Coordinates of C-alpha atoms in Angstrom, one line a residue:
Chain A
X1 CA 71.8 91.8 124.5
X2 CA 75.2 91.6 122.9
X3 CA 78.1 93.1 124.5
X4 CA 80.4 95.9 123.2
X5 CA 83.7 95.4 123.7
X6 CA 86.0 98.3 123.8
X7 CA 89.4 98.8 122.7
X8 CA 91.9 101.7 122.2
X9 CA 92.9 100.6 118.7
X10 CA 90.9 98.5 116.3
X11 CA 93.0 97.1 113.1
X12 CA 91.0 95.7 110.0
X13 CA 93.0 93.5 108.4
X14 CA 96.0 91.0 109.3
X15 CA 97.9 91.4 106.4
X16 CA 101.6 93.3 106.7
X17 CA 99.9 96.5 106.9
X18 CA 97.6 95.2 109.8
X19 CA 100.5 92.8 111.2
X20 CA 103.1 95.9 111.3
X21 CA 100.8 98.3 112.9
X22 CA 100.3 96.4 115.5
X23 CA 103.5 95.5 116.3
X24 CA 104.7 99.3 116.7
X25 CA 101.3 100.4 118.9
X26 CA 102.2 97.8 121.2
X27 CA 105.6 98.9 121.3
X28 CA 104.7 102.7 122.2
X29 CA 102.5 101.2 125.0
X30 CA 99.1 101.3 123.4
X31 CA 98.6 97.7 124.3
X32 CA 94.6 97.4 124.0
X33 CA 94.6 96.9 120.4
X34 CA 92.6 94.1 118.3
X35 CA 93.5 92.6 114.9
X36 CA 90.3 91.5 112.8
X37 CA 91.1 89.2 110.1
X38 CA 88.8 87.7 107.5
X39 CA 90.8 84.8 106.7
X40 CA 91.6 81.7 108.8
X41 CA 95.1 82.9 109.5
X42 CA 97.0 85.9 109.5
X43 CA 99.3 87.2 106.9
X44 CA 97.0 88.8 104.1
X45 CA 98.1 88.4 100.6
X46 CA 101.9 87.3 101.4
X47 CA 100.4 84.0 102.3
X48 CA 100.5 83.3 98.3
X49 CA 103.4 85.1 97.2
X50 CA 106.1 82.6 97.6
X51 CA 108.4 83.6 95.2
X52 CA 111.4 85.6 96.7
X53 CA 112.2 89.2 96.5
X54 CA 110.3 90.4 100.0
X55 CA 112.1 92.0 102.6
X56 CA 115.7 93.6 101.2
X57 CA 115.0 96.8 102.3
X58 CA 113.8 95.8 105.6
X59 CA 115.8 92.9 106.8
X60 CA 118.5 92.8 104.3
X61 CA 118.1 89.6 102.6
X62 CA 115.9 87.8 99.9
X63 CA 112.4 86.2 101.3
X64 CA 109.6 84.5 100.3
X65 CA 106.0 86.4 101.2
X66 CA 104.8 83.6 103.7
X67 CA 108.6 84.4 105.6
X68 CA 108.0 87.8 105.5
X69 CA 104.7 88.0 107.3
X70 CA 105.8 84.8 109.0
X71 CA 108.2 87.5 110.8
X72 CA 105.6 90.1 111.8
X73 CA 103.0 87.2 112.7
X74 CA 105.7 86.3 115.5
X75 CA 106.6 89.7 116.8
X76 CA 102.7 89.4 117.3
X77 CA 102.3 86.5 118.4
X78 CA 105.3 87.4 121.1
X79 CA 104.1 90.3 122.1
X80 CA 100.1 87.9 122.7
X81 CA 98.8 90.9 120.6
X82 CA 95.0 89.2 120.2
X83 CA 93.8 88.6 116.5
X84 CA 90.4 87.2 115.4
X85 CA 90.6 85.4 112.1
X86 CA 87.9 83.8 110.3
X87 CA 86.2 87.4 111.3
X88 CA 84.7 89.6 108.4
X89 CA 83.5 93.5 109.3
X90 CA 81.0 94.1 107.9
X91 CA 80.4 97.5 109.1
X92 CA 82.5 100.7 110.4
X93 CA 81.0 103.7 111.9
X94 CA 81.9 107.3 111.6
X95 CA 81.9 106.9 115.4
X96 CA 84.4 104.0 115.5
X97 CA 82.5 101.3 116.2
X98 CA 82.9 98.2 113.9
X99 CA 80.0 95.3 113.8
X100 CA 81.6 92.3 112.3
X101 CA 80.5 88.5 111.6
X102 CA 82.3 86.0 113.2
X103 CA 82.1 82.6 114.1
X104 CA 80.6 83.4 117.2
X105 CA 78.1 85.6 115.8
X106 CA 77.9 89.4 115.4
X107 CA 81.1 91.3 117.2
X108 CA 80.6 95.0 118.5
X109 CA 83.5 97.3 118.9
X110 CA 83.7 100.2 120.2
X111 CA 87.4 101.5 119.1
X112 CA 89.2 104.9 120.3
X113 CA 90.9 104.8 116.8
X114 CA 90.1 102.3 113.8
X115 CA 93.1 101.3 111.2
X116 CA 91.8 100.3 107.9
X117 CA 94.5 98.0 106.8
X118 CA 92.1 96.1 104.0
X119 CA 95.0 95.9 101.2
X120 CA 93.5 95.7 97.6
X121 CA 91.8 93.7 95.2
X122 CA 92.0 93.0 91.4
X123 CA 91.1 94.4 88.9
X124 CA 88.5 91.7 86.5
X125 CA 87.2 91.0 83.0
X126 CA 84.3 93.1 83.9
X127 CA 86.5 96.3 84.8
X128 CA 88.4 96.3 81.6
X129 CA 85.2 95.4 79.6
X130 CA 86.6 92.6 77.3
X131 CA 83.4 91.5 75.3
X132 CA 82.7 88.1 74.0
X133 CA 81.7 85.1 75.5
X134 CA 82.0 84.4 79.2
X135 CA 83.7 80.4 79.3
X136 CA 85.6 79.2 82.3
X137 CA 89.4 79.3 82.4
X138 CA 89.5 83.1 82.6
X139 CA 91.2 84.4 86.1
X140 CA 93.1 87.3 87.6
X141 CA 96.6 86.3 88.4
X142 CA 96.1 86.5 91.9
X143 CA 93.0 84.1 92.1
X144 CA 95.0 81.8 89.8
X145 CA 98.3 82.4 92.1
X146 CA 96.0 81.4 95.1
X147 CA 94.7 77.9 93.7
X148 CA 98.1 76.9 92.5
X149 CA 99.9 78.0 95.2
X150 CA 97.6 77.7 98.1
X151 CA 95.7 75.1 97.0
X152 CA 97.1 72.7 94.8
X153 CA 95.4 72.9 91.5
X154 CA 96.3 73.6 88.3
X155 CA 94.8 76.5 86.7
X156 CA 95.4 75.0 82.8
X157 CA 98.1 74.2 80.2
X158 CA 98.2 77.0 77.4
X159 CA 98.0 80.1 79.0
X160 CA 97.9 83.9 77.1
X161 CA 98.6 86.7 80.0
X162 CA 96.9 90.2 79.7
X163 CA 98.5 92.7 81.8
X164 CA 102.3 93.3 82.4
X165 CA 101.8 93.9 86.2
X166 CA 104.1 92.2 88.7
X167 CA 101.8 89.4 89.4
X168 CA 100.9 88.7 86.2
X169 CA 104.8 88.1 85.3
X170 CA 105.0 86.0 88.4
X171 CA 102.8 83.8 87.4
X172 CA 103.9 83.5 83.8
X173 CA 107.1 82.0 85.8
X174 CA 105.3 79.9 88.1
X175 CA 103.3 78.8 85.4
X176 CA 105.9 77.9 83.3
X177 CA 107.7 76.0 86.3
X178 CA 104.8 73.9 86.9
X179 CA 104.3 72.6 82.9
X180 CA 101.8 74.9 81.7
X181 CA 103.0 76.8 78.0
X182 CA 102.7 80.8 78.3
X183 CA 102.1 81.9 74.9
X184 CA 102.9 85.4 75.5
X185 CA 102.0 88.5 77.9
X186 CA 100.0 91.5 76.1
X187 CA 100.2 95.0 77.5
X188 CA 97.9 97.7 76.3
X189 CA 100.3 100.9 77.6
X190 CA 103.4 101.6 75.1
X191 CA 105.7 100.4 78.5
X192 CA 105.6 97.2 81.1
X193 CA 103.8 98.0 84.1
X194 CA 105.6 96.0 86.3
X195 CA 109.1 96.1 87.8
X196 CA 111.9 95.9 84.6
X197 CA 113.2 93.2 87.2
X198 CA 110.2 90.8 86.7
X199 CA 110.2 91.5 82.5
X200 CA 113.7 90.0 83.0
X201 CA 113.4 87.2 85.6
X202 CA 109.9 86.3 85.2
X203 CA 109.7 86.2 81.1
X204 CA 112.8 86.9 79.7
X205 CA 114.1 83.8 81.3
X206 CA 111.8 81.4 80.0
X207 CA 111.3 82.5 76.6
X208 CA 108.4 84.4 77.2
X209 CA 106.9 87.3 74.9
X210 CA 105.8 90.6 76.2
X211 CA 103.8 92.4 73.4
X212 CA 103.2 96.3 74.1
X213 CA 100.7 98.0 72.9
X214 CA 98.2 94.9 72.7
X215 CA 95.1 93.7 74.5
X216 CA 92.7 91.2 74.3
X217 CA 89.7 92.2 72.1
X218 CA 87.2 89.1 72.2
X219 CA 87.1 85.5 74.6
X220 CA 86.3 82.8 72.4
X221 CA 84.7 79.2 73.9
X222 CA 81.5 78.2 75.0
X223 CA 82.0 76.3 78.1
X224 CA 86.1 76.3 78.2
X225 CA 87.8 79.2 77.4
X226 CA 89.1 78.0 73.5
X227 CA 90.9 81.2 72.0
X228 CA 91.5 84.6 72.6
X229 CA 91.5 87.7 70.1
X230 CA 94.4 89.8 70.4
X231 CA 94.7 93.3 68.6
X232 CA 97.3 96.1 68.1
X233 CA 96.5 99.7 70.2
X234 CA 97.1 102.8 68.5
X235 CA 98.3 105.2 70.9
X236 CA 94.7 106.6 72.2
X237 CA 94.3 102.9 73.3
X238 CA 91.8 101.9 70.7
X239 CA 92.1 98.6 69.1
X240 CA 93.3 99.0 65.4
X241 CA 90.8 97.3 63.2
X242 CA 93.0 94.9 60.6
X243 CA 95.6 93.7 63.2
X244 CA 93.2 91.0 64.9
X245 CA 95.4 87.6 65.3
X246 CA 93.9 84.7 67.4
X247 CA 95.4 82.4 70.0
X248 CA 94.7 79.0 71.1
X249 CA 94.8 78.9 74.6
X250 CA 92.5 77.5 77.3
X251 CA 93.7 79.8 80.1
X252 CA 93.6 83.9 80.0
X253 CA 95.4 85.3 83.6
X254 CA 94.5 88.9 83.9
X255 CA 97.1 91.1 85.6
X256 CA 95.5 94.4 85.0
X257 CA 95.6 96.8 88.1
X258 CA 94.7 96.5 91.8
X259 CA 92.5 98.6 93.7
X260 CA 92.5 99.8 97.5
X261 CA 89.8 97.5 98.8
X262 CA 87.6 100.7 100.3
X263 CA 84.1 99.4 100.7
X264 CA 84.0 99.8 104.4
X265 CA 85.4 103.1 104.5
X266 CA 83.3 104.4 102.0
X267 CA 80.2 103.3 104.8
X268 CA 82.7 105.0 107.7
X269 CA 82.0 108.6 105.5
X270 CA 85.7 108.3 104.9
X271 CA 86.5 110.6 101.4
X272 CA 88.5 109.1 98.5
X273 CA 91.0 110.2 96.3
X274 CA 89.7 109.5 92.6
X275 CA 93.4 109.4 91.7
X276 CA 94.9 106.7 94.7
X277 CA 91.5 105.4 95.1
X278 CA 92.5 105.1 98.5
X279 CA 91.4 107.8 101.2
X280 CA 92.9 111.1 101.5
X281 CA 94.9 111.6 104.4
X282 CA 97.0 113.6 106.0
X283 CA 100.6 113.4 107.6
X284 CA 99.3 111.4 109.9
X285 CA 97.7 108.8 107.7
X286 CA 94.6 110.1 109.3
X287 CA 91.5 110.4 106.9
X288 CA 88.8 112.8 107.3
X289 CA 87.1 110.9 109.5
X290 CA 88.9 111.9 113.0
X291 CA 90.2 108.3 114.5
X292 CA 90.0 106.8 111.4
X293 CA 93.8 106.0 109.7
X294 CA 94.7 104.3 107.1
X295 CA 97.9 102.9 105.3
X296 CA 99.4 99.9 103.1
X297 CA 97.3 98.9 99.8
X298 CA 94.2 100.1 101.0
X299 CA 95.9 103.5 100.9
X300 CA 97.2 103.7 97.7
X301 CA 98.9 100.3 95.9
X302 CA 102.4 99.8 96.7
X303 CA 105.2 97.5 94.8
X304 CA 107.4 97.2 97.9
X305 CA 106.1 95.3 100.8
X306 CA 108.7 96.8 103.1
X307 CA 107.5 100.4 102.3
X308 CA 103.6 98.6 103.3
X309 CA 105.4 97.8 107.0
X310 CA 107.0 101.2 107.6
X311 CA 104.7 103.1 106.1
X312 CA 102.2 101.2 108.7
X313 CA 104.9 102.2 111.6
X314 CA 104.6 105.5 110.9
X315 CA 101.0 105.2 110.9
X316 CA 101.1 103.8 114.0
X317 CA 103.0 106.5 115.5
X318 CA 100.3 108.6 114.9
X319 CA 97.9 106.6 116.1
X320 CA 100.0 106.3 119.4
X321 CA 99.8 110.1 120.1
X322 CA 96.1 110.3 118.8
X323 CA 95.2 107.7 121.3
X324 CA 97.6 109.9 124.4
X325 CA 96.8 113.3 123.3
X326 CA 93.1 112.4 122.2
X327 CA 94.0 114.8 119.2
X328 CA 96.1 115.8 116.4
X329 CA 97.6 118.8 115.0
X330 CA 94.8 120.0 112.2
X331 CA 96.4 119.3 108.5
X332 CA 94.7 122.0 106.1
X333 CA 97.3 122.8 103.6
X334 CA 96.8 121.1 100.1
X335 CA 100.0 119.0 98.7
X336 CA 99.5 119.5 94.8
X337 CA 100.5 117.8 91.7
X338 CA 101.4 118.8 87.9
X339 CA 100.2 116.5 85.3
X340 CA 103.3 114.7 85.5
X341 CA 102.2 113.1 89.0
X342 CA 99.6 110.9 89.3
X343 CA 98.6 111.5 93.0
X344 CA 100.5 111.5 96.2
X345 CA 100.2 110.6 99.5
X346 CA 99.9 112.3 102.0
X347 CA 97.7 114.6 100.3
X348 CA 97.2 117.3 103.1
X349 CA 99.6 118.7 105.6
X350 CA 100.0 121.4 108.4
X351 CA 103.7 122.3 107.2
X352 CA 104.9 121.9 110.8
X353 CA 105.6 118.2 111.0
X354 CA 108.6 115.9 109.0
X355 CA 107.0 113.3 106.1
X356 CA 107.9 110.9 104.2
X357 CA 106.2 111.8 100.9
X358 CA 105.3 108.9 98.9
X359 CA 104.0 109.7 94.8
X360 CA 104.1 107.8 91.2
X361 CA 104.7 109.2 88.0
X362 CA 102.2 109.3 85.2
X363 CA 104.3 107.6 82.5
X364 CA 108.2 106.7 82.0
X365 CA 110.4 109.8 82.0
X366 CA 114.1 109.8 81.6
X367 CA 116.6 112.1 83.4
X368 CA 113.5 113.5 85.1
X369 CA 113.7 116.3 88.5
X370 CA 111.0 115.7 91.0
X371 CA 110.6 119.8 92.3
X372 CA 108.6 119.8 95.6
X373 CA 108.0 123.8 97.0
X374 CA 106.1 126.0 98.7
X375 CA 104.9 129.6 97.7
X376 CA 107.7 129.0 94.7
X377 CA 110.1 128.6 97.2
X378 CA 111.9 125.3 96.4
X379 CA 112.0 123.1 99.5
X380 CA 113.6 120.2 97.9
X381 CA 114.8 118.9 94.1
X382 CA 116.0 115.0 93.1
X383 CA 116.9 114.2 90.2
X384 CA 116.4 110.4 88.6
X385 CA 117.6 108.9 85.9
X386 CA 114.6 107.2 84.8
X387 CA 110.7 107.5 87.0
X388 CA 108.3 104.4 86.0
X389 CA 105.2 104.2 87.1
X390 CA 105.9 100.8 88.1
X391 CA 108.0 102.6 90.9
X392 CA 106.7 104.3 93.6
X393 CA 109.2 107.3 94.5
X394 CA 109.2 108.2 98.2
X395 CA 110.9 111.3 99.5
X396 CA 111.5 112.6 103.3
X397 CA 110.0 116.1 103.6
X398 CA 111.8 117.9 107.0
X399 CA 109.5 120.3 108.8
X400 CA 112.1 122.8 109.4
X401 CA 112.1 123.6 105.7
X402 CA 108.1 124.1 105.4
X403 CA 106.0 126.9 106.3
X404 CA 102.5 126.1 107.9
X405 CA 100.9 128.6 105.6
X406 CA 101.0 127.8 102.0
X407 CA 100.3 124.3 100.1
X408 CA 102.7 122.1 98.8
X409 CA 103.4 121.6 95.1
X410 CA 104.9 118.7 93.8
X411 CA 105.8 118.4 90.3
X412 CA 108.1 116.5 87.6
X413 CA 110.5 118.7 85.0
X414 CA 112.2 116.9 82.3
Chain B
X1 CA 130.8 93.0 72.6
X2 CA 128.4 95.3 74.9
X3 CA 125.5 93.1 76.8
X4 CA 122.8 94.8 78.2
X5 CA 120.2 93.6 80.9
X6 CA 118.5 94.4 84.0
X7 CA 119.9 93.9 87.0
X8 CA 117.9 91.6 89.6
X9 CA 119.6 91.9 92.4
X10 CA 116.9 94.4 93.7
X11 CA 113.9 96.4 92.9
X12 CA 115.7 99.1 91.7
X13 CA 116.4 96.8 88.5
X14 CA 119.4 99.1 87.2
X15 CA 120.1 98.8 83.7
X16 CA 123.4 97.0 83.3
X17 CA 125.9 97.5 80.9
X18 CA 128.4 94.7 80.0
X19 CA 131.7 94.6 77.6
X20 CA 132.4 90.9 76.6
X21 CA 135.2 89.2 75.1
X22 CA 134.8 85.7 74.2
X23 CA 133.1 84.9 77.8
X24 CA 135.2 87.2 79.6
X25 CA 133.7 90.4 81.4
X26 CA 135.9 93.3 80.7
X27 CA 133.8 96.3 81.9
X28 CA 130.9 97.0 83.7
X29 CA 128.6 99.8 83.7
X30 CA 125.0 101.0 84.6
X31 CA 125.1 99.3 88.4
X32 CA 124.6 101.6 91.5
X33 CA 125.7 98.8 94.0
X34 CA 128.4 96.4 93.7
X35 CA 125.9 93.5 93.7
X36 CA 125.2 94.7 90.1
X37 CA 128.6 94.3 88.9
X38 CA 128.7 90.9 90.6
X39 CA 126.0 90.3 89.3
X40 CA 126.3 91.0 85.8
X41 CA 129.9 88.9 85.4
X42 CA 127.8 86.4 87.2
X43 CA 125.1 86.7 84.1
X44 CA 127.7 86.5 81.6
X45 CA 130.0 83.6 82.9
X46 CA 127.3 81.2 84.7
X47 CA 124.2 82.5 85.2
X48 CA 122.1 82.0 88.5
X49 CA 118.8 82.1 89.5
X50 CA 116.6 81.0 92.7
X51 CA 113.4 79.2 92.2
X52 CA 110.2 79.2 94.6
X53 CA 107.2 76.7 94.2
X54 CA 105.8 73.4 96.9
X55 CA 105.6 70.5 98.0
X56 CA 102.6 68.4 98.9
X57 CA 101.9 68.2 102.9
X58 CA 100.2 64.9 104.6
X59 CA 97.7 65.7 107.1
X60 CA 98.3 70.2 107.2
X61 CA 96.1 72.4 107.0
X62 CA 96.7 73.1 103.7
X63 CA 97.9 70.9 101.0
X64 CA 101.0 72.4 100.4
X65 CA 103.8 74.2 101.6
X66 CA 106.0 76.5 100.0
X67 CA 109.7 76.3 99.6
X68 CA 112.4 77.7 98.0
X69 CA 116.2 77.4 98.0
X70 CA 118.8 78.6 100.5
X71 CA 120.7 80.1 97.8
X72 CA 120.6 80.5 93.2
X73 CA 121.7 77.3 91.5
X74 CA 122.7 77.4 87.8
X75 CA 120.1 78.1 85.6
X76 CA 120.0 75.3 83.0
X77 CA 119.0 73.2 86.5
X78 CA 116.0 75.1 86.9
X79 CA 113.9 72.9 85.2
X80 CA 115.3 69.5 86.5
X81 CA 115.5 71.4 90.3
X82 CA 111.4 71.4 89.5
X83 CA 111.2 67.5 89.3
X84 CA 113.2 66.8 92.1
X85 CA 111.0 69.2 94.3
X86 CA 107.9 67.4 92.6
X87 CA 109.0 64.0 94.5
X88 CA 108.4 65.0 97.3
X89 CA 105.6 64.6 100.5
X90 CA 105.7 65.6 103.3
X91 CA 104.0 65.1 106.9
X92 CA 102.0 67.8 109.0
X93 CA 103.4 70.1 110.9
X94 CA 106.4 71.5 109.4
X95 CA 107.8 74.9 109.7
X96 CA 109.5 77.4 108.1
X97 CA 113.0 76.8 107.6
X98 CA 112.9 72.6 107.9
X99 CA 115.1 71.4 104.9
X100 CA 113.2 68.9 102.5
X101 CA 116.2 68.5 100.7
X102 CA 119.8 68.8 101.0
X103 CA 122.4 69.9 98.3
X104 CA 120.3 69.8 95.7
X105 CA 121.6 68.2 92.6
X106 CA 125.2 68.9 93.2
X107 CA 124.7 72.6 93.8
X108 CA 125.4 72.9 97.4
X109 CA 121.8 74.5 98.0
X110 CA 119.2 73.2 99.7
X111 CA 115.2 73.1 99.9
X112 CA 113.8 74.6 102.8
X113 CA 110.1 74.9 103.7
X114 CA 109.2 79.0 103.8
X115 CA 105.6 78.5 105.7
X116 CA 104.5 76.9 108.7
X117 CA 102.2 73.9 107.8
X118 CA 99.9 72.8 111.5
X119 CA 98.7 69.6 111.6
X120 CA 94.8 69.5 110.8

């Protein structure tokens, strides 16, 4: 018979979310905790990123992704917090217990409290539909930014982007740094959905094109990808029939949206917001699944790994009193939106507890007021200058200035 | 002459505003910090930039390890920075922070490894 270990705190995933997490439990004394990893080592997608930018919020100067997590992996590794890589889950129960494949066989858990810490995947060809033939030399940015800079092979030579996201730009730089020709980045949205910082270091500085309102409308190439078909958008989206202009290229990098990786917490009964695609919690991070918490990508997609890592501390926090008080306060007011917001997180509340509340905007406003009240009692206004969606906006929420009777409503004024 | 660009000093990417005069910065506006205003006279009279790629690793278990370097160098080096990086092998383990190469072309910075490589 197998045995079933037990834990206070299980943690899926070793990325910074996981890593972070982990770090802070241990720190508030909950020291029976276990890291699960699927990878050989820890350090989730940072491993890859090793451009700089990571970690000026949080530590005050400019690092590369594998530094970063490189960081977090030693306040782990100090504090001989245990993580299993090469370990894959396979399975999460409502009742906390995980069954997961290792290399040792099946692993049961039993866990007081589970943190899904599972980050996010890309977005493909298939999920944007592009029709046409289906040749190699087509790859999301991130699988192309793991073989180049994990692995050491070259993904092609003339290169078309589709998708302005951050990685996508990245890797037009890195590309371009390594001898391949970027043709140009297409974007189908009217705006970059990036970070202005990466349209500027990432293309702007080598030459680079970004064409809005453009996507790819055919793959061309039987065995190697040979050509794309780029067309005009109008402004419903919808390729405009005349404006069709071809590209040479043997290598199309998709940078097209991520999505909170949320298969396993789907099979823990664990609800999802259609809007986040990540779980809806409350202002504990806690989903509907009691013991169950979640935060980082899996939650909703950040741009900022440092807001991954505190976001995860506060999570933890949580966690720490679920785990001591073997409860939490019950969260049932609403926090709702206007059109202008995409989603939020958290998404409930019990109005008697201080938040850091974390939303993105639904497309680029200028001189903008986010309004955030309660029974049309204003509880706090900020004004910006410009909201992208490329930016998540994050604002603190005191409990003295909330009632515990009446939802929240969030919303954006021009 | 009024320059405008985005400011890279941080994710906030403010947008800059620069008055020129034949090379010489005589206002700037736009920046929340004063990084940005460094950093836009900086643009203007010699721009900078970091760069981030690998090198090869002997015997790790992985075949590279990234680096990038302590510090922006001109960018019209960017691209020769790249071939002097290419050069170069190294052996199993190394760690984060190890310098591969020191004052790199003239420019005072160096190439440091940014992930710990074990020995397979």
């Amino acid at each position: 018979m197998r045995s079933v270990k037990e834990v206070s705190v299980a943690i899926i995933g070793g990325g910074p979310a996981g890593l972070a997490a982990a770090v802070r439990l241990y720190d508030k004394g909950i020291k029976d905790i276990v890291i699960l990893e699927r990878e050989k080592m820890p350090g989730g997608i940072l491993r890859q990123c090793i451009h700089d930018g990571f970690g000026l919020t949080r530590f005050k100067e400019t690092l590369s992704g594998p530094e970063y997590a490189q960081r977090f992996i030693d306040m782990a590794e100090e504090r001989k917090i245990p993580y299993i890589t090469d370990t894959t889950v396979l399975e999460i129960t409502p009742d906390r217990k995980i069954y997961a494949a290792s290399k040792n066989g099946i692993l049961e858990i039993q866990a007081k409290a589970v943190i899904l810490a599972m980050g996010c995947r890309e977005r493909t060809r298939g999920a944007i539909s592009i029709p046409g033939e289906r040749p190699s030399g087509v790859y999301t940015a991130g699988v192309a930014q793991s073989y180049i800079n994990l692995y050491n092979k070259m993904v092609g030579k003339e290169v078309v982007i589709l998708g302005s996201g951050d990685i996508g730009m990245i890797m037009a730089r890195r590309l371009t740094l390594e001898g391949a020709h970027v043709q140009a980045v297409f974007e189908i949205q009217p705006y970059s959905s990036g970070l202005p910082r990466n349209v500027e270091q990432c293309l702007r500085d080598y030459n680079i094109p970004l064409y809005l309102s453009h996507t790819v409308t055919d793959i061309l190439g039987k065995e190697r990808l040979e050509g794309v078909v780029v067309s005009r958008v109008d402004e419903h989206m919808q390729p405009i029939p005349g404006t069709e202009k071809t590209y040479t290229c043997d290598t199309l990098i998709l940078s097209v949206g991520l999505i909170p990786e949320n298969e396993l917490s789907i099979g823990a009964g664990v609800t999802l917001d259609g809007r986040s695609k990540g779980a809806v919690v409350d202002e504990n991070y806690q989903t509907d699944i009691e013991g169950i918490f979640a935060a980082g990508n899996v939650l909703h997609v950040h741009d900022l790994v440092d807001f991954v890592s505190r976001e995860a501390e506060s999570l933890a926090d949580a966690v720490a009193a679920y785990i001591e008080n073997g409860e939490l306060r019950k969260c049932s007011l609403e926090v709702e939106t206007d059109t202008n917001i995409t989603h939020t997180i958290p998404q409930k509340i019990s109005g008697e507890k201080s938040f850091l509340l974390s939303m993105r905007v639904r497309q680029p406003m200028k001189n903008c007021e986010i309004v955030i009240s309660q029974g049309g009692q204003i509880i706090k206004k900020k004004n910006f200058k410009k909201a992208l969606p490329a930016e998540m906006i994050q604002i603190p929420i005191d409990a003295e200035k909330l009632n515990s009777s009446e939802n929240l409503e969030v919303s954006a004024i021009c | 002459m009024l320059r405008e660009f985005i400011c890279i000093m941080c994710p906030q990417g403010c947008a800059l505003q620069a008055e020129e005069e034949n090379g010489k910065v005589l206002e700037v506006s736009g920046n929340t910090c004063p990084r940005g205003k460094e950093y836009a006279i900086q643009e203007i009279t010699a721009p900078m930039r970091n760069i981030a790629t690998s090198v090869k690793v002997e015997n790790g278990e992985l075949p590279l390890a990234s680096v990038r370097l302590t510090g922006p160098i001109p960018k019209s080096k960017i691209f020769r920075a790249m071939d002097e990086i290419r050069k170069i092998y190294v052996k199993a383990p190394v760690k984060t922070g190890d310098i591969v190469i020191e004052n790199l072309l003239g420019t005072g910075e160096s190439v440091i490894i940014t992930k710990t490589i074990h020995k397979i």
